[in-house]
Amino acid sequence: MKLEGQVALVTGAGSGIGRAIALAFAHEGALLGVADVDTAGAQETVRQIESAGGQALALDMDVTDEGKVTDATDRLAERFGRLDVLVANAGIQIVHPVEDFPADEFRRVVDIHLTGAFLCTKAAVRHMYAAGRGSLIYMGSVHSHEASPLKSAYVAAKHGVLGLARVMAKEGADHGVRANVICPGFVKTPLVEKQIPEQARDLGISEEEVVRNVMLGRTVDGEFTTLDDVAQTAVFLAGFGSNALTGQSINVSHGWSMK
Ligand code: NAD
């Protein structure tokens, strides 16, 4: 097993990509903190891990609330005795053209993706620095490197996550802590299913055209990225054995982005 005995905190692990990563980590022998604002979703992920013979703790965490983030992170480290991996994954999507984008919705997207990743990092590195080791994994997106219309908040936030990870690669180096970003293309999760009718409406095209042209048009093969593609990339980054791999972003996107 690639992550035997390691303790990992995954945010947004009550659904989609976060759940897939939590399950893949548990399969590789990790002990999981399953954090989500959706506590029923987090509990369901824990149930799935436990029924497969793993160990996990459901954590009620809104990543924008520093007190909750710190408390939940400390609770996890206390329960399992250490913290080796953070996967800052929680996220939402809101799409509008800039001229119609309500400022409070813009702030909310940036707050969850970017401030949330910062707060989770701040809470996690206290444990990692004390132990002299750790792996920070940020859920970026192809939109950490590319731009699409209607996604000003998301693209700005995901570019910001890349910057945060690069700073953490430098700050963490003296403490044995690595920082990397996974940049998936479109993965069919609730976050993406919700966008298909919204984009069709805003762009004045059919839902099939949104999928074929907007979401998959720039891939090399017209395929969605899968949950397992992203989860296995996270396993690889979490288990990488030296500090050589830090400050990087990995596009898992069927060639949509090649940066
Ligand atoms: P999802 O909607 O299935 O899951 C997101 C999870 O985050 C949900 O369980 C939700 O409750 C949780 N969450 C939302 N706000 C939160 C908060 N304030 N505090 C804690 N948890 C919160 O979406 P997903 O597709 O699995 O997305 C996960 C991550 O992957 C996001 O960062 C997203 O931007 C990124 N991503 C997704 C895709 C894709 O195509 N699905 C592509 C690239 C990147």
PDB file of C-alpha atoms and ligand atoms in Angstrom:
ATOM      1  CA  MET A   1       0.000   0.000   0.000  1.00  0.00           C
ATOM      2  CA  LYS A   2       1.339   3.383  -1.020  1.00  0.00           C
ATOM      3  CA  LEU A   3       0.051   5.476   1.925  1.00  0.00           C
ATOM      4  CA  GLU A   4       0.147   2.975   4.807  1.00  0.00           C
ATOM      5  CA  GLY A   5      -0.421   4.720   8.158  1.00  0.00           C
ATOM      6  CA  GLN A   6      -0.398   8.235   6.705  1.00  0.00           C
ATOM      7  CA  VAL A   7      -3.026  10.669   7.936  1.00  0.00           C
ATOM      8  CA  ALA A   8      -4.745  12.790   5.288  1.00  0.00           C
ATOM      9  CA  LEU A   9      -7.228  15.630   5.499  1.00  0.00           C
ATOM     10  CA  VAL A  10      -9.409  16.022   2.391  1.00  0.00           C
ATOM     11  CA  THR A  11     -11.776  18.994   2.162  1.00  0.00           C
ATOM     12  CA  GLY A  12     -14.949  18.827   0.103  1.00  0.00           C
ATOM     13  CA  ALA A  13     -14.757  15.056   0.606  1.00  0.00           C
ATOM     14  CA  GLY A  14     -18.521  14.621   0.908  1.00  0.00           C
ATOM     15  CA  SER A  15     -18.965  14.510  -2.880  1.00  0.00           C
ATOM     16  CA  GLY A  16     -17.324  14.154  -6.270  1.00  0.00           C
ATOM     17  CA  ILE A  17     -13.552  14.426  -6.573  1.00  0.00           C
ATOM     18  CA  GLY A  18     -12.927  14.834  -2.831  1.00  0.00           C
ATOM     19  CA  ARG A  19     -14.837  11.649  -2.037  1.00  0.00           C
ATOM     20  CA  ALA A  20     -12.986   9.747  -4.782  1.00  0.00           C
ATOM     21  CA  ILE A  21      -9.631  10.918  -3.374  1.00  0.00           C
ATOM     22  CA  ALA A  22     -10.620   9.986   0.187  1.00  0.00           C
ATOM     23  CA  LEU A  23     -11.658   6.491  -0.941  1.00  0.00           C
ATOM     24  CA  ALA A  24      -8.477   6.022  -3.002  1.00  0.00           C
ATOM     25  CA  PHE A  25      -6.282   7.176  -0.092  1.00  0.00           C
ATOM     26  CA  ALA A  26      -8.066   4.795   2.307  1.00  0.00           C
ATOM     27  CA  HIS A  27      -7.570   1.961  -0.205  1.00  0.00           C
ATOM     28  CA  GLU A  28      -3.825   2.733  -0.046  1.00  0.00           C
ATOM     29  CA  GLY A  29      -3.807   2.474   3.758  1.00  0.00           C
ATOM     30  CA  ALA A  30      -4.254   6.133   4.786  1.00  0.00           C
ATOM     31  CA  LEU A  31      -6.376   7.285   7.736  1.00  0.00           C
ATOM     32  CA  LEU A  32      -8.778   9.988   6.606  1.00  0.00           C
ATOM     33  CA  GLY A  33     -10.228  13.245   7.818  1.00  0.00           C
ATOM     34  CA  VAL A  34     -13.306  13.687   5.630  1.00  0.00           C
ATOM     35  CA  ALA A  35     -14.141  17.389   5.809  1.00  0.00           C
ATOM     36  CA  ASP A  36     -17.173  19.043   4.280  1.00  0.00           C
ATOM     37  CA  VAL A  37     -19.778  21.680   4.996  1.00  0.00           C
ATOM     38  CA  ASP A  38     -22.233  18.970   3.884  1.00  0.00           C
ATOM     39  CA  THR A  39     -22.044  16.775   6.964  1.00  0.00           C
ATOM     40  CA  ALA A  40     -24.376  14.093   5.547  1.00  0.00           C
ATOM     41  CA  GLY A  41     -22.092  13.794   2.513  1.00  0.00           C
ATOM     42  CA  ALA A  42     -19.019  13.542   4.743  1.00  0.00           C
ATOM     43  CA  GLN A  43     -20.678  10.855   6.866  1.00  0.00           C
ATOM     44  CA  GLU A  44     -21.564   8.872   3.737  1.00  0.00           C
ATOM     45  CA  THR A  45     -17.917   8.976   2.606  1.00  0.00           C
ATOM     46  CA  VAL A  46     -16.825   7.768   6.050  1.00  0.00           C
ATOM     47  CA  ARG A  47     -19.387   4.967   5.852  1.00  0.00           C
ATOM     48  CA  GLN A  48     -17.991   3.867   2.481  1.00  0.00           C
ATOM     49  CA  ILE A  49     -14.396   3.939   3.804  1.00  0.00           C
ATOM     50  CA  GLU A  50     -15.311   1.985   6.934  1.00  0.00           C
ATOM     51  CA  SER A  51     -17.311  -0.607   5.028  1.00  0.00           C
ATOM     52  CA  ALA A  52     -14.196  -1.228   2.917  1.00  0.00           C
ATOM     53  CA  GLY A  53     -12.191  -1.779   6.140  1.00  0.00           C
ATOM     54  CA  GLY A  54     -10.592   1.665   6.441  1.00  0.00           C
ATOM     55  CA  GLN A  55     -10.600   4.331   9.146  1.00  0.00           C
ATOM     56  CA  ALA A  56     -11.965   7.848   8.795  1.00  0.00           C
ATOM     57  CA  LEU A  57     -13.324  10.749  10.804  1.00  0.00           C
ATOM     58  CA  ALA A  58     -16.121  12.984   9.491  1.00  0.00           C
ATOM     59  CA  LEU A  59     -15.318  16.650  10.072  1.00  0.00           C
ATOM     60  CA  ASP A  60     -17.888  19.439   9.918  1.00  0.00           C
ATOM     61  CA  MET A  61     -15.838  22.136   8.232  1.00  0.00           C
ATOM     62  CA  ASP A  62     -16.654  25.289   6.320  1.00  0.00           C
ATOM     63  CA  VAL A  63     -13.275  26.082   4.773  1.00  0.00           C
ATOM     64  CA  THR A  64     -13.962  29.836   4.966  1.00  0.00           C
ATOM     65  CA  ASP A  65     -14.328  29.724   8.762  1.00  0.00           C
ATOM     66  CA  GLU A  66     -10.859  29.854  10.341  1.00  0.00           C
ATOM     67  CA  GLY A  67     -12.064  28.650  13.755  1.00  0.00           C
ATOM     68  CA  LYS A  68     -13.802  25.589  12.273  1.00  0.00           C
ATOM     69  CA  VAL A  69     -10.846  24.799  10.019  1.00  0.00           C
ATOM     70  CA  THR A  70      -8.368  24.952  12.892  1.00  0.00           C
ATOM     71  CA  ASP A  71     -10.559  22.970  15.293  1.00  0.00           C
ATOM     72  CA  ALA A  72     -11.286  20.202  12.779  1.00  0.00           C
ATOM     73  CA  THR A  73      -7.640  19.932  11.714  1.00  0.00           C
ATOM     74  CA  ASP A  74      -6.467  19.711  15.325  1.00  0.00           C
ATOM     75  CA  ARG A  75      -9.164  17.137  16.094  1.00  0.00           C
ATOM     76  CA  LEU A  76      -7.968  14.936  13.224  1.00  0.00           C
ATOM     77  CA  ALA A  77      -4.301  15.195  14.240  1.00  0.00           C
ATOM     78  CA  GLU A  78      -5.234  14.378  17.839  1.00  0.00           C
ATOM     79  CA  ARG A  79      -7.374  11.383  16.845  1.00  0.00           C
ATOM     80  CA  PHE A  80      -4.771   9.737  14.584  1.00  0.00           C
ATOM     81  CA  GLY A  81      -1.588  11.222  16.093  1.00  0.00           C
ATOM     82  CA  ARG A  82      -0.222  13.047  13.029  1.00  0.00           C
ATOM     83  CA  LEU A  83      -1.074  14.848   9.810  1.00  0.00           C
ATOM     84  CA  ASP A  84       0.834  13.996   6.624  1.00  0.00           C
ATOM     85  CA  VAL A  85      -1.305  15.146   3.721  1.00  0.00           C
ATOM     86  CA  LEU A  86      -3.730  17.996   3.059  1.00  0.00           C
ATOM     87  CA  VAL A  87      -5.893  17.916  -0.047  1.00  0.00           C
ATOM     88  CA  ALA A  88      -7.477  21.383  -0.320  1.00  0.00           C
ATOM     89  CA  ASN A  89     -10.297  20.450  -2.660  1.00  0.00           C
ATOM     90  CA  ALA A  90     -13.550  22.103  -1.516  1.00  0.00           C
ATOM     91  CA  GLY A  91     -15.085  24.239  -4.199  1.00  0.00           C
ATOM     92  CA  ILE A  92     -18.134  25.644  -5.933  1.00  0.00           C
ATOM     93  CA  GLN A  93     -18.850  27.096  -9.351  1.00  0.00           C
ATOM     94  CA  ILE A  94     -20.900  30.174 -10.226  1.00  0.00           C
ATOM     95  CA  VAL A  95     -20.995  31.410 -13.825  1.00  0.00           C
ATOM     96  CA  HIS A  96     -22.067  34.828 -15.146  1.00  0.00           C
ATOM     97  CA  PRO A  97     -20.685  37.347 -17.599  1.00  0.00           C
ATOM     98  CA  VAL A  98     -18.639  39.918 -15.650  1.00  0.00           C
ATOM     99  CA  GLU A  99     -21.152  42.725 -16.221  1.00  0.00           C
ATOM    100  CA  ASP A 100     -23.866  40.651 -14.505  1.00  0.00           C
ATOM    101  CA  PHE A 101     -21.687  38.955 -11.842  1.00  0.00           C
ATOM    102  CA  PRO A 102     -23.025  39.872  -8.385  1.00  0.00           C
ATOM    103  CA  ALA A 103     -20.029  40.977  -6.306  1.00  0.00           C
ATOM    104  CA  ASP A 104     -21.081  38.864  -3.327  1.00  0.00           C
ATOM    105  CA  GLU A 105     -21.129  35.742  -5.544  1.00  0.00           C
ATOM    106  CA  PHE A 106     -17.674  36.603  -6.929  1.00  0.00           C
ATOM    107  CA  ARG A 107     -16.340  36.986  -3.372  1.00  0.00           C
ATOM    108  CA  ARG A 108     -17.924  33.686  -2.326  1.00  0.00           C
ATOM    109  CA  VAL A 109     -16.210  31.712  -5.106  1.00  0.00           C
ATOM    110  CA  VAL A 110     -12.816  33.270  -4.328  1.00  0.00           C
ATOM    111  CA  ASP A 111     -13.352  32.842  -0.597  1.00  0.00           C
ATOM    112  CA  ILE A 112     -14.087  29.107  -0.795  1.00  0.00           C
ATOM    113  CA  HIS A 113     -11.393  28.178  -3.329  1.00  0.00           C
ATOM    114  CA  LEU A 114      -8.579  30.519  -2.376  1.00  0.00           C
ATOM    115  CA  THR A 115      -9.078  31.794   1.167  1.00  0.00           C
ATOM    116  CA  GLY A 116     -10.284  28.295   2.062  1.00  0.00           C
ATOM    117  CA  ALA A 117      -7.082  26.740   0.698  1.00  0.00           C
ATOM    118  CA  PHE A 118      -5.047  29.328   2.609  1.00  0.00           C
ATOM    119  CA  LEU A 119      -6.867  28.672   5.908  1.00  0.00           C
ATOM    120  CA  CYS A 120      -6.521  24.888   5.542  1.00  0.00           C
ATOM    121  CA  THR A 121      -2.830  25.304   4.721  1.00  0.00           C
ATOM    122  CA  LYS A 122      -2.309  27.514   7.751  1.00  0.00           C
ATOM    123  CA  ALA A 123      -3.954  24.960  10.043  1.00  0.00           C
ATOM    124  CA  ALA A 124      -2.196  21.952   8.486  1.00  0.00           C
ATOM    125  CA  VAL A 125       1.367  23.248   8.378  1.00  0.00           C
ATOM    126  CA  ARG A 126       1.467  23.768  12.140  1.00  0.00           C
ATOM    127  CA  HIS A 127       1.322  19.972  12.446  1.00  0.00           C
ATOM    128  CA  MET A 128       3.495  19.264   9.397  1.00  0.00           C
ATOM    129  CA  TYR A 129       6.278  21.705  10.328  1.00  0.00           C
ATOM    130  CA  ALA A 130       6.448  20.240  13.847  1.00  0.00           C
ATOM    131  CA  ALA A 131       6.958  16.788  12.314  1.00  0.00           C
ATOM    132  CA  GLY A 132       9.328  18.002   9.573  1.00  0.00           C
ATOM    133  CA  ARG A 133       7.306  16.401   6.759  1.00  0.00           C
ATOM    134  CA  GLY A 134       4.101  16.772   4.771  1.00  0.00           C
ATOM    135  CA  SER A 135       2.448  17.004   1.401  1.00  0.00           C
ATOM    136  CA  LEU A 136       0.104  19.833   0.443  1.00  0.00           C
ATOM    137  CA  ILE A 137      -2.085  19.043  -2.564  1.00  0.00           C
ATOM    138  CA  TYR A 138      -4.289  21.754  -4.010  1.00  0.00           C
ATOM    139  CA  MET A 139      -7.208  21.128  -6.339  1.00  0.00           C
ATOM    140  CA  GLY A 140      -6.575  23.555  -9.128  1.00  0.00           C
ATOM    141  CA  SER A 141      -8.119  23.148 -12.555  1.00  0.00           C
ATOM    142  CA  VAL A 142      -7.221  23.546 -16.188  1.00  0.00           C
ATOM    143  CA  HIS A 143      -8.598  26.981 -15.269  1.00  0.00           C
ATOM    144  CA  SER A 144      -5.432  27.511 -13.182  1.00  0.00           C
ATOM    145  CA  HIS A 145      -3.726  27.915 -16.605  1.00  0.00           C
ATOM    146  CA  GLU A 146      -6.493  28.713 -19.086  1.00  0.00           C
ATOM    147  CA  ALA A 147      -9.510  31.026 -19.190  1.00  0.00           C
ATOM    148  CA  SER A 148     -13.115  30.546 -20.265  1.00  0.00           C
ATOM    149  CA  PRO A 149     -15.914  33.069 -20.624  1.00  0.00           C
ATOM    150  CA  LEU A 150     -18.414  33.410 -17.738  1.00  0.00           C
ATOM    151  CA  LYS A 151     -15.894  32.048 -15.196  1.00  0.00           C
ATOM    152  CA  SER A 152     -14.118  35.188 -13.992  1.00  0.00           C
ATOM    153  CA  ALA A 153     -14.388  34.277 -10.307  1.00  0.00           C
ATOM    154  CA  TYR A 154     -13.424  30.629 -10.755  1.00  0.00           C
ATOM    155  CA  VAL A 155     -10.515  31.327 -13.113  1.00  0.00           C
ATOM    156  CA  ALA A 156      -9.178  34.083 -10.850  1.00  0.00           C
ATOM    157  CA  ALA A 157      -9.466  31.814  -7.804  1.00  0.00           C
ATOM    158  CA  LYS A 158      -7.840  28.819  -9.515  1.00  0.00           C
ATOM    159  CA  HIS A 159      -4.951  30.943 -10.814  1.00  0.00           C
ATOM    160  CA  GLY A 160      -4.600  32.152  -7.221  1.00  0.00           C
ATOM    161  CA  VAL A 161      -4.400  28.585  -5.919  1.00  0.00           C
ATOM    162  CA  LEU A 162      -1.404  28.010  -8.197  1.00  0.00           C
ATOM    163  CA  GLY A 163       0.323  31.040  -6.687  1.00  0.00           C
ATOM    164  CA  LEU A 164      -0.424  29.889  -3.151  1.00  0.00           C
ATOM    165  CA  ALA A 165       1.007  26.436  -3.890  1.00  0.00           C
ATOM    166  CA  ARG A 166       4.192  27.919  -5.325  1.00  0.00           C
ATOM    167  CA  VAL A 167       4.680  30.065  -2.234  1.00  0.00           C
ATOM    168  CA  MET A 168       4.107  26.993  -0.051  1.00  0.00           C
ATOM    169  CA  ALA A 169       6.690  25.010  -2.042  1.00  0.00           C
ATOM    170  CA  LYS A 170       9.210  27.681  -1.040  1.00  0.00           C
ATOM    171  CA  GLU A 171       8.056  28.266   2.555  1.00  0.00           C
ATOM    172  CA  GLY A 172       7.562  24.551   3.195  1.00  0.00           C
ATOM    173  CA  ALA A 173      10.929  23.432   1.832  1.00  0.00           C
ATOM    174  CA  ASP A 174      12.835  24.090   5.074  1.00  0.00           C
ATOM    175  CA  HIS A 175      10.287  21.924   6.902  1.00  0.00           C
ATOM    176  CA  GLY A 176      10.175  18.949   4.519  1.00  0.00           C
ATOM    177  CA  VAL A 177       6.762  20.013   3.223  1.00  0.00           C
ATOM    178  CA  ARG A 178       5.977  19.742  -0.523  1.00  0.00           C
ATOM    179  CA  ALA A 179       3.195  21.616  -2.328  1.00  0.00           C
ATOM    180  CA  ASN A 180       1.674  20.666  -5.680  1.00  0.00           C
ATOM    181  CA  VAL A 181      -1.485  21.322  -7.679  1.00  0.00           C
ATOM    182  CA  ILE A 182      -3.723  18.935  -9.609  1.00  0.00           C
ATOM    183  CA  CYS A 183      -5.398  20.583 -12.598  1.00  0.00           C
ATOM    184  CA  PRO A 184      -8.252  18.424 -13.883  1.00  0.00           C
ATOM    185  CA  GLY A 185     -10.214  18.971 -17.050  1.00  0.00           C
ATOM    186  CA  PHE A 186     -13.964  18.439 -16.854  1.00  0.00           C
ATOM    187  CA  VAL A 187     -14.987  15.581 -14.558  1.00  0.00           C
ATOM    188  CA  LYS A 188     -18.668  14.612 -14.347  1.00  0.00           C
ATOM    189  CA  THR A 189     -19.544  15.593 -10.787  1.00  0.00           C
ATOM    190  CA  PRO A 190     -22.489  17.579  -9.366  1.00  0.00           C
ATOM    191  CA  LEU A 191     -20.410  20.747  -9.848  1.00  0.00           C
ATOM    192  CA  VAL A 192     -20.166  20.115 -13.602  1.00  0.00           C
ATOM    193  CA  GLU A 193     -23.673  18.698 -14.108  1.00  0.00           C
ATOM    194  CA  LYS A 194     -25.013  21.993 -12.717  1.00  0.00           C
ATOM    195  CA  GLN A 195     -23.029  24.065 -15.228  1.00  0.00           C
ATOM    196  CA  ILE A 196     -24.331  22.381 -18.381  1.00  0.00           C
ATOM    197  CA  PRO A 197     -27.834  23.951 -18.407  1.00  0.00           C
ATOM    198  CA  GLU A 198     -26.483  27.234 -16.961  1.00  0.00           C
ATOM    199  CA  GLN A 199     -23.917  27.619 -19.738  1.00  0.00           C
ATOM    200  CA  ALA A 200     -26.431  26.584 -22.402  1.00  0.00           C
ATOM    201  CA  ARG A 201     -28.686  29.386 -21.169  1.00  0.00           C
ATOM    202  CA  ASP A 202     -25.948  32.029 -20.862  1.00  0.00           C
ATOM    203  CA  LEU A 203     -24.268  31.181 -24.198  1.00  0.00           C
ATOM    204  CA  GLY A 204     -27.520  30.578 -26.104  1.00  0.00           C
ATOM    205  CA  ILE A 205     -26.508  27.078 -27.291  1.00  0.00           C
ATOM    206  CA  SER A 206     -27.776  23.546 -26.640  1.00  0.00           C
ATOM    207  CA  GLU A 207     -26.609  21.401 -23.716  1.00  0.00           C
ATOM    208  CA  GLU A 208     -25.017  18.947 -26.196  1.00  0.00           C
ATOM    209  CA  GLU A 209     -22.996  21.831 -27.669  1.00  0.00           C
ATOM    210  CA  VAL A 210     -21.874  22.886 -24.183  1.00  0.00           C
ATOM    211  CA  VAL A 211     -20.488  19.379 -23.572  1.00  0.00           C
ATOM    212  CA  ARG A 212     -19.026  18.800 -27.045  1.00  0.00           C
ATOM    213  CA  ASN A 213     -17.628  22.254 -27.800  1.00  0.00           C
ATOM    214  CA  VAL A 214     -17.241  24.219 -24.562  1.00  0.00           C
ATOM    215  CA  MET A 215     -16.235  21.459 -22.134  1.00  0.00           C
ATOM    216  CA  LEU A 216     -14.456  18.903 -24.321  1.00  0.00           C
ATOM    217  CA  GLY A 217     -13.730  20.819 -27.545  1.00  0.00           C
ATOM    218  CA  ARG A 218     -10.087  21.451 -26.696  1.00  0.00           C
ATOM    219  CA  THR A 219      -9.245  17.949 -25.468  1.00  0.00           C
ATOM    220  CA  VAL A 220      -7.283  15.650 -27.787  1.00  0.00           C
ATOM    221  CA  ASP A 221     -10.007  12.970 -27.781  1.00  0.00           C
ATOM    222  CA  GLY A 222     -13.322  14.512 -26.660  1.00  0.00           C
ATOM    223  CA  GLU A 223     -13.278  12.581 -23.368  1.00  0.00           C
ATOM    224  CA  PHE A 224     -14.187  13.594 -19.828  1.00  0.00           C
ATOM    225  CA  THR A 225     -11.488  13.156 -17.183  1.00  0.00           C
ATOM    226  CA  THR A 226     -12.632  10.560 -14.635  1.00  0.00           C
ATOM    227  CA  LEU A 227     -12.784  10.643 -10.848  1.00  0.00           C
ATOM    228  CA  ASP A 228     -10.240   7.831 -10.784  1.00  0.00           C
ATOM    229  CA  ASP A 229      -7.822   9.767 -13.048  1.00  0.00           C
ATOM    230  CA  VAL A 230      -7.782  12.589 -10.492  1.00  0.00           C
ATOM    231  CA  ALA A 231      -7.733  10.324  -7.433  1.00  0.00           C
ATOM    232  CA  GLN A 232      -4.738   8.336  -8.733  1.00  0.00           C
ATOM    233  CA  THR A 233      -2.849  11.583  -9.406  1.00  0.00           C
ATOM    234  CA  ALA A 234      -3.489  12.586  -5.795  1.00  0.00           C
ATOM    235  CA  VAL A 235      -2.213   9.194  -4.570  1.00  0.00           C
ATOM    236  CA  PHE A 236       0.935   9.672  -6.673  1.00  0.00           C
ATOM    237  CA  LEU A 237       1.567  13.178  -5.298  1.00  0.00           C
ATOM    238  CA  ALA A 238       0.811  12.188  -1.697  1.00  0.00           C
ATOM    239  CA  GLY A 239       3.136   9.188  -1.835  1.00  0.00           C
ATOM    240  CA  PHE A 240       6.016  10.735  -3.760  1.00  0.00           C
ATOM    241  CA  GLY A 241       9.186   9.890  -1.898  1.00  0.00           C
ATOM    242  CA  SER A 242      11.352  13.003  -2.084  1.00  0.00           C
ATOM    243  CA  ASN A 243      11.218  16.782  -2.177  1.00  0.00           C
ATOM    244  CA  ALA A 244      12.084  16.793  -5.893  1.00  0.00           C
ATOM    245  CA  LEU A 245       8.431  17.092  -6.833  1.00  0.00           C
ATOM    246  CA  THR A 246       7.287  20.399  -5.384  1.00  0.00           C
ATOM    247  CA  GLY A 247       5.858  23.649  -6.736  1.00  0.00           C
ATOM    248  CA  GLN A 248       4.381  21.799  -9.727  1.00  0.00           C
ATOM    249  CA  SER A 249       0.978  21.549 -11.308  1.00  0.00           C
ATOM    250  CA  ILE A 250      -0.156  18.456 -13.162  1.00  0.00           C
ATOM    251  CA  ASN A 251      -2.816  18.781 -15.863  1.00  0.00           C
ATOM    252  CA  VAL A 252      -5.104  15.748 -15.963  1.00  0.00           C
ATOM    253  CA  SER A 253      -7.235  16.927 -18.834  1.00  0.00           C
ATOM    254  CA  HIS A 254      -6.961  14.787 -21.994  1.00  0.00           C
ATOM    255  CA  GLY A 255      -4.556  17.345 -23.394  1.00  0.00           C
ATOM    256  CA  TRP A 256      -6.855  20.359 -22.999  1.00  0.00           C
ATOM    257  CA  SER A 257      -4.024  22.226 -21.343  1.00  0.00           C
ATOM    258  CA  MET A 258      -0.391  21.244 -21.968  1.00  0.00           C
ATOM    259  CA  LYS A 259       1.320  23.838 -19.756  1.00  0.00           C
TER     260      LYS A 259
HETATM  261  P1  NAD B   1     -18.672  18.666  -5.971  1.00  0.00           P
HETATM  262  O1  NAD B   1     -19.714  19.720  -5.984  1.00  0.00           O
HETATM  263  O2  NAD B   1     -19.049  17.272  -6.328  1.00  0.00           O
HETATM  264  O3  NAD B   1     -17.932  18.638  -4.558  1.00  0.00           O
HETATM  265  C1  NAD B   1     -17.511  19.813  -3.914  1.00  0.00           C
HETATM  266  C2  NAD B   1     -17.624  19.592  -2.425  1.00  0.00           C
HETATM  267  O4  NAD B   1     -17.134  20.775  -1.770  1.00  0.00           O
HETATM  268  C3  NAD B   1     -19.099  19.386  -1.959  1.00  0.00           C
HETATM  269  O5  NAD B   1     -19.178  18.238  -1.136  1.00  0.00           O
HETATM  270  C4  NAD B   1     -19.383  20.654  -1.182  1.00  0.00           C
HETATM  271  O6  NAD B   1     -20.302  20.476  -0.099  1.00  0.00           O
HETATM  272  C5  NAD B   1     -17.991  21.033  -0.680  1.00  0.00           C
HETATM  273  N1  NAD B   1     -17.935  22.445  -0.275  1.00  0.00           N
HETATM  274  C6  NAD B   1     -18.449  23.515  -0.930  1.00  0.00           C
HETATM  275  N2  NAD B   1     -18.235  24.629  -0.213  1.00  0.00           N
HETATM  276  C7  NAD B   1     -17.573  24.257   0.909  1.00  0.00           C
HETATM  277  C8  NAD B   1     -17.069  24.950   2.032  1.00  0.00           C
HETATM  278  N3  NAD B   1     -17.241  26.280   2.165  1.00  0.00           N
HETATM  279  N4  NAD B   1     -16.429  24.252   2.997  1.00  0.00           N
HETATM  280  C9  NAD B   1     -16.271  22.907   2.884  1.00  0.00           C
HETATM  281  N5  NAD B   1     -16.739  22.193   1.858  1.00  0.00           N
HETATM  282  C10 NAD B   1     -17.376  22.862   0.877  1.00  0.00           C
HETATM  283  O7  NAD B   1     -17.532  19.223  -6.947  1.00  0.00           O
HETATM  284  P2  NAD B   1     -16.225  18.531  -7.577  1.00  0.00           P
HETATM  285  O8  NAD B   1     -16.389  18.571  -9.040  1.00  0.00           O
HETATM  286  O9  NAD B   1     -15.917  17.258  -6.891  1.00  0.00           O
HETATM  287  O10 NAD B   1     -15.146  19.652  -7.213  1.00  0.00           O
HETATM  288  C11 NAD B   1     -14.107  19.443  -6.261  1.00  0.00           C
HETATM  289  C12 NAD B   1     -12.946  20.347  -6.622  1.00  0.00           C
HETATM  290  O11 NAD B   1     -12.443  19.989  -7.919  1.00  0.00           O
HETATM  291  C13 NAD B   1     -13.296  21.830  -6.699  1.00  0.00           C
HETATM  292  O12 NAD B   1     -12.242  22.602  -6.158  1.00  0.00           O
HETATM  293  C14 NAD B   1     -13.406  22.074  -8.193  1.00  0.00           C
HETATM  294  O13 NAD B   1     -13.157  23.414  -8.535  1.00  0.00           O
HETATM  295  C15 NAD B   1     -12.306  21.147  -8.697  1.00  0.00           C
HETATM  296  N6  NAD B   1     -12.415  20.808 -10.103  1.00  0.00           N
HETATM  297  C16 NAD B   1     -13.500  20.140 -10.578  1.00  0.00           C
HETATM  298  C17 NAD B   1     -13.581  19.832 -11.925  1.00  0.00           C
HETATM  299  C18 NAD B   1     -14.744  19.098 -12.495  1.00  0.00           C
HETATM  300  O14 NAD B   1     -14.837  19.047 -13.730  1.00  0.00           O
HETATM  301  N7  NAD B   1     -15.625  18.527 -11.712  1.00  0.00           N
HETATM  302  C19 NAD B   1     -12.540  20.202 -12.785  1.00  0.00           C
HETATM  303  C20 NAD B   1     -11.444  20.881 -12.271  1.00  0.00           C
HETATM  304  C21 NAD B   1     -11.396  21.169 -10.919  1.00  0.00           C
END
